[in-house]
Amino acid sequence: MDAEELPATPTPDRHGLSAAGRAAAMISREIAFADPDPLTLTEYDERLYRYSTTLLHQPHRDLLGPIIGDWRRVQAALGRRLTPAVHRELTRVAGYLSFYLGFLATDTGDDTSARRFATLTAQCADHLDDRLLTGTAHSLDALIAYAQGRLGHAAVAAARAAATRQPYLDGWAAALQVTIAAAAGDEPSLDDALLRLHERPDVRALRNPGWPPFDDSREAVVVADAMTRLRVPGARSAAARAVALTAPATLDRGWALGALAATLVTEDPAAAGGVLDEIVAILDLRPSRLLSARVHEILLLIGTPHDASPARAT
């Protein structure tokens, strides 16, 4: 039913009291009608989950438009006079949408936007005291720092993500720690992170926003990449297993192929180049700054003389 303005009591307006009373009535109605309907909130929740399941598979161009549109609508709603419960829910939605945009900005090379979205994600998490969103914000901070080559900062941020002890996030936090330690050549930290990755809780059936559920194929890719970087015996077998576990034409398959190519560099550079061609075909469908950087690293290895120094023993 539409709001109805009742006639005011004809009294003198002492010190602007009547004017303030009219303003109070307007504010009251703003609060009453500001909340989005429950169906809209449910649909936002559905879309958060859909974005998490497609984040690593769909091209950036297919994801950015819908996510930015939702992010703008939620930010506009947060500027209204919402009830506390709805404000909290929309802040949660805004936090995860900011995370998705921060991830996509990182993977497209827009570091300035990535840093801004990461800061906003962390602010939303602070307002809610939500462990999953807090850990997700730290993991995004770690990913951005890793992409920029700031491995020390990346390691600290990944440790903060792991410290939240949120079961759904444990796999991703440990995977980041493995990748960062391998890139830095920090073998003691790598061993600890590999143990945490292996002992992660099984949360594949859980439905949460943010990162997609961490599964065995993702673990195989992370382990193969780390073994390859440190030239651990058995790296080629680990890479082949990762290739077998990943789906064709996905970024995970690209990373698994990258690990395999790196093990072929010294023995068969032509075969390594052929594997890199497969990765480039994946990147044509699903561009990724991080995977492209890995391809460039392997290309440099192919063109660089190699020493015969022993590989890591364990």
PDB file of C-alpha atoms in Angstrom, residues 37-154:
ATOM      1  CA  ASP A  37      12.923  -7.826  -1.732  1.00  0.00           C
ATOM      2  CA  PRO A  38      13.965 -11.271  -0.385  1.00  0.00           C
ATOM      3  CA  LEU A  39      13.944 -12.775  -3.883  1.00  0.00           C
ATOM      4  CA  THR A  40      16.574 -10.280  -5.028  1.00  0.00           C
ATOM      5  CA  LEU A  41      18.847 -11.247  -2.128  1.00  0.00           C
ATOM      6  CA  THR A  42      18.402 -14.934  -2.970  1.00  0.00           C
ATOM      7  CA  GLU A  43      19.288 -14.282  -6.598  1.00  0.00           C
ATOM      8  CA  TYR A  44      22.438 -12.422  -5.572  1.00  0.00           C
ATOM      9  CA  ASP A  45      23.463 -15.439  -3.522  1.00  0.00           C
ATOM     10  CA  GLU A  46      22.850 -17.742  -6.496  1.00  0.00           C
ATOM     11  CA  ARG A  47      24.955 -15.560  -8.763  1.00  0.00           C
ATOM     12  CA  LEU A  48      27.837 -15.456  -6.264  1.00  0.00           C
ATOM     13  CA  TYR A  49      27.967 -19.237  -6.361  1.00  0.00           C
ATOM     14  CA  ARG A  50      27.701 -19.327 -10.169  1.00  0.00           C
ATOM     15  CA  TYR A  51      30.595 -16.890 -10.497  1.00  0.00           C
ATOM     16  CA  SER A  52      32.746 -19.040  -8.203  1.00  0.00           C
ATOM     17  CA  THR A  53      32.184 -22.125 -10.367  1.00  0.00           C
ATOM     18  CA  THR A  54      32.971 -20.313 -13.634  1.00  0.00           C
ATOM     19  CA  LEU A  55      35.761 -18.003 -12.449  1.00  0.00           C
ATOM     20  CA  LEU A  56      38.588 -20.214 -13.700  1.00  0.00           C
ATOM     21  CA  HIS A  57      36.895 -21.480 -16.840  1.00  0.00           C
ATOM     22  CA  GLN A  58      35.012 -18.716 -18.634  1.00  0.00           C
ATOM     23  CA  PRO A  59      36.881 -15.996 -20.568  1.00  0.00           C
ATOM     24  CA  HIS A  60      37.261 -12.638 -18.837  1.00  0.00           C
ATOM     25  CA  ARG A  61      35.035 -10.940 -21.408  1.00  0.00           C
ATOM     26  CA  ASP A  62      32.118 -13.228 -20.480  1.00  0.00           C
ATOM     27  CA  LEU A  63      32.491 -12.647 -16.743  1.00  0.00           C
ATOM     28  CA  LEU A  64      33.377  -8.996 -16.385  1.00  0.00           C
ATOM     29  CA  GLY A  65      30.112  -7.480 -17.689  1.00  0.00           C
ATOM     30  CA  PRO A  66      27.718  -9.414 -15.409  1.00  0.00           C
ATOM     31  CA  ILE A  67      29.949  -9.110 -12.336  1.00  0.00           C
ATOM     32  CA  ILE A  68      30.500  -5.375 -12.766  1.00  0.00           C
ATOM     33  CA  GLY A  69      26.751  -4.873 -13.283  1.00  0.00           C
ATOM     34  CA  ASP A  70      25.933  -6.725 -10.059  1.00  0.00           C
ATOM     35  CA  TRP A  71      28.710  -4.914  -8.201  1.00  0.00           C
ATOM     36  CA  ARG A  72      27.367  -1.486  -9.233  1.00  0.00           C
ATOM     37  CA  ARG A  73      23.793  -2.392  -8.262  1.00  0.00           C
ATOM     38  CA  VAL A  74      24.879  -3.644  -4.845  1.00  0.00           C
ATOM     39  CA  GLN A  75      27.005  -0.553  -4.211  1.00  0.00           C
ATOM     40  CA  ALA A  76      24.037   1.658  -5.113  1.00  0.00           C
ATOM     41  CA  ALA A  77      21.801  -0.286  -2.724  1.00  0.00           C
ATOM     42  CA  LEU A  78      24.343   0.071   0.084  1.00  0.00           C
ATOM     43  CA  GLY A  79      24.061   3.852  -0.281  1.00  0.00           C
ATOM     44  CA  ARG A  80      20.427   3.700   0.862  1.00  0.00           C
ATOM     45  CA  ARG A  81      19.026   3.525   4.416  1.00  0.00           C
ATOM     46  CA  LEU A  82      18.898  -0.257   4.810  1.00  0.00           C
ATOM     47  CA  THR A  83      17.893  -2.324   7.805  1.00  0.00           C
ATOM     48  CA  PRO A  84      20.949  -3.770   9.611  1.00  0.00           C
ATOM     49  CA  ALA A  85      20.337  -7.382   8.517  1.00  0.00           C
ATOM     50  CA  VAL A  86      19.997  -6.452   4.852  1.00  0.00           C
ATOM     51  CA  HIS A  87      22.980  -4.094   5.029  1.00  0.00           C
ATOM     52  CA  ARG A  88      25.077  -6.952   6.391  1.00  0.00           C
ATOM     53  CA  GLU A  89      23.956  -9.333   3.646  1.00  0.00           C
ATOM     54  CA  LEU A  90      24.614  -6.820   0.866  1.00  0.00           C
ATOM     55  CA  THR A  91      28.025  -6.025   2.364  1.00  0.00           C
ATOM     56  CA  ARG A  92      28.848  -9.727   2.137  1.00  0.00           C
ATOM     57  CA  VAL A  93      27.710  -9.803  -1.502  1.00  0.00           C
ATOM     58  CA  ALA A  94      29.749  -6.662  -2.255  1.00  0.00           C
ATOM     59  CA  GLY A  95      32.828  -8.241  -0.678  1.00  0.00           C
ATOM     60  CA  TYR A  96      32.711 -11.341  -2.853  1.00  0.00           C
ATOM     61  CA  LEU A  97      31.906  -9.384  -6.018  1.00  0.00           C
ATOM     62  CA  SER A  98      34.939  -7.207  -5.243  1.00  0.00           C
ATOM     63  CA  PHE A  99      37.025 -10.367  -4.843  1.00  0.00           C
ATOM     64  CA  TYR A 100      35.947 -11.672  -8.255  1.00  0.00           C
ATOM     65  CA  LEU A 101      36.789  -8.349  -9.890  1.00  0.00           C
ATOM     66  CA  GLY A 102      40.127  -8.236  -8.065  1.00  0.00           C
ATOM     67  CA  PHE A 103      40.986 -11.706  -9.320  1.00  0.00           C
ATOM     68  CA  LEU A 104      40.022 -10.863 -12.897  1.00  0.00           C
ATOM     69  CA  ALA A 105      41.953  -7.589 -12.745  1.00  0.00           C
ATOM     70  CA  THR A 106      45.032  -9.495 -11.554  1.00  0.00           C
ATOM     71  CA  ASP A 107      44.768 -12.049 -14.336  1.00  0.00           C
ATOM     72  CA  THR A 108      44.384  -9.339 -16.986  1.00  0.00           C
ATOM     73  CA  GLY A 109      47.337  -7.298 -15.693  1.00  0.00           C
ATOM     74  CA  ASP A 110      45.402  -4.327 -14.283  1.00  0.00           C
ATOM     75  CA  ASP A 111      47.306  -4.171 -10.995  1.00  0.00           C
ATOM     76  CA  THR A 112      45.900  -0.789  -9.928  1.00  0.00           C
ATOM     77  CA  SER A 113      42.306  -1.984 -10.155  1.00  0.00           C
ATOM     78  CA  ALA A 114      43.243  -5.303  -8.541  1.00  0.00           C
ATOM     79  CA  ARG A 115      44.726  -3.522  -5.528  1.00  0.00           C
ATOM     80  CA  ARG A 116      41.643  -1.306  -5.167  1.00  0.00           C
ATOM     81  CA  PHE A 117      39.228  -4.233  -5.301  1.00  0.00           C
ATOM     82  CA  ALA A 118      41.384  -6.179  -2.842  1.00  0.00           C
ATOM     83  CA  THR A 119      41.269  -3.280  -0.377  1.00  0.00           C
ATOM     84  CA  LEU A 120      37.492  -3.057  -0.724  1.00  0.00           C
ATOM     85  CA  THR A 121      37.162  -6.821  -0.198  1.00  0.00           C
ATOM     86  CA  ALA A 122      39.172  -6.555   3.021  1.00  0.00           C
ATOM     87  CA  GLN A 123      37.057  -3.613   4.243  1.00  0.00           C
ATOM     88  CA  CYS A 124      33.837  -5.557   3.669  1.00  0.00           C
ATOM     89  CA  ALA A 125      35.310  -8.501   5.574  1.00  0.00           C
ATOM     90  CA  ASP A 126      36.300  -6.254   8.487  1.00  0.00           C
ATOM     91  CA  HIS A 127      32.749  -4.908   8.743  1.00  0.00           C
ATOM     92  CA  LEU A 128      31.315  -8.429   8.951  1.00  0.00           C
ATOM     93  CA  ASP A 129      33.933 -10.305  11.000  1.00  0.00           C
ATOM     94  CA  ASP A 130      33.465 -13.181   8.512  1.00  0.00           C
ATOM     95  CA  ARG A 131      36.300 -15.754   8.531  1.00  0.00           C
ATOM     96  CA  LEU A 132      35.710 -17.006   4.988  1.00  0.00           C
ATOM     97  CA  LEU A 133      35.561 -13.531   3.469  1.00  0.00           C
ATOM     98  CA  THR A 134      38.550 -12.420   5.563  1.00  0.00           C
ATOM     99  CA  GLY A 135      40.620 -15.377   4.388  1.00  0.00           C
ATOM    100  CA  THR A 136      39.480 -14.846   0.808  1.00  0.00           C
ATOM    101  CA  ALA A 137      40.623 -11.216   0.998  1.00  0.00           C
ATOM    102  CA  HIS A 138      44.062 -12.304   2.266  1.00  0.00           C
ATOM    103  CA  SER A 139      44.314 -14.900  -0.505  1.00  0.00           C
ATOM    104  CA  LEU A 140      43.584 -12.226  -3.119  1.00  0.00           C
ATOM    105  CA  ASP A 141      46.269 -10.026  -1.551  1.00  0.00           C
ATOM    106  CA  ALA A 142      48.696 -12.954  -1.825  1.00  0.00           C
ATOM    107  CA  LEU A 143      47.789 -13.614  -5.464  1.00  0.00           C
ATOM    108  CA  ILE A 144      48.293  -9.977  -6.464  1.00  0.00           C
ATOM    109  CA  ALA A 145      51.681  -9.816  -4.731  1.00  0.00           C
ATOM    110  CA  TYR A 146      52.744 -13.101  -6.352  1.00  0.00           C
ATOM    111  CA  ALA A 147      51.736 -11.840  -9.810  1.00  0.00           C
ATOM    112  CA  GLN A 148      53.847  -8.732  -9.217  1.00  0.00           C
ATOM    113  CA  GLY A 149      56.870 -10.722  -8.038  1.00  0.00           C
ATOM    114  CA  ARG A 150      56.639  -9.475  -4.431  1.00  0.00           C
ATOM    115  CA  LEU A 151      57.150 -12.956  -2.986  1.00  0.00           C
ATOM    116  CA  GLY A 152      57.842 -11.841   0.587  1.00  0.00           C
ATOM    117  CA  HIS A 153      54.548  -9.945   0.831  1.00  0.00           C
ATOM    118  CA  ALA A 154      52.788 -12.792  -0.955  1.00  0.00           C
TER     119      ALA A 154
END
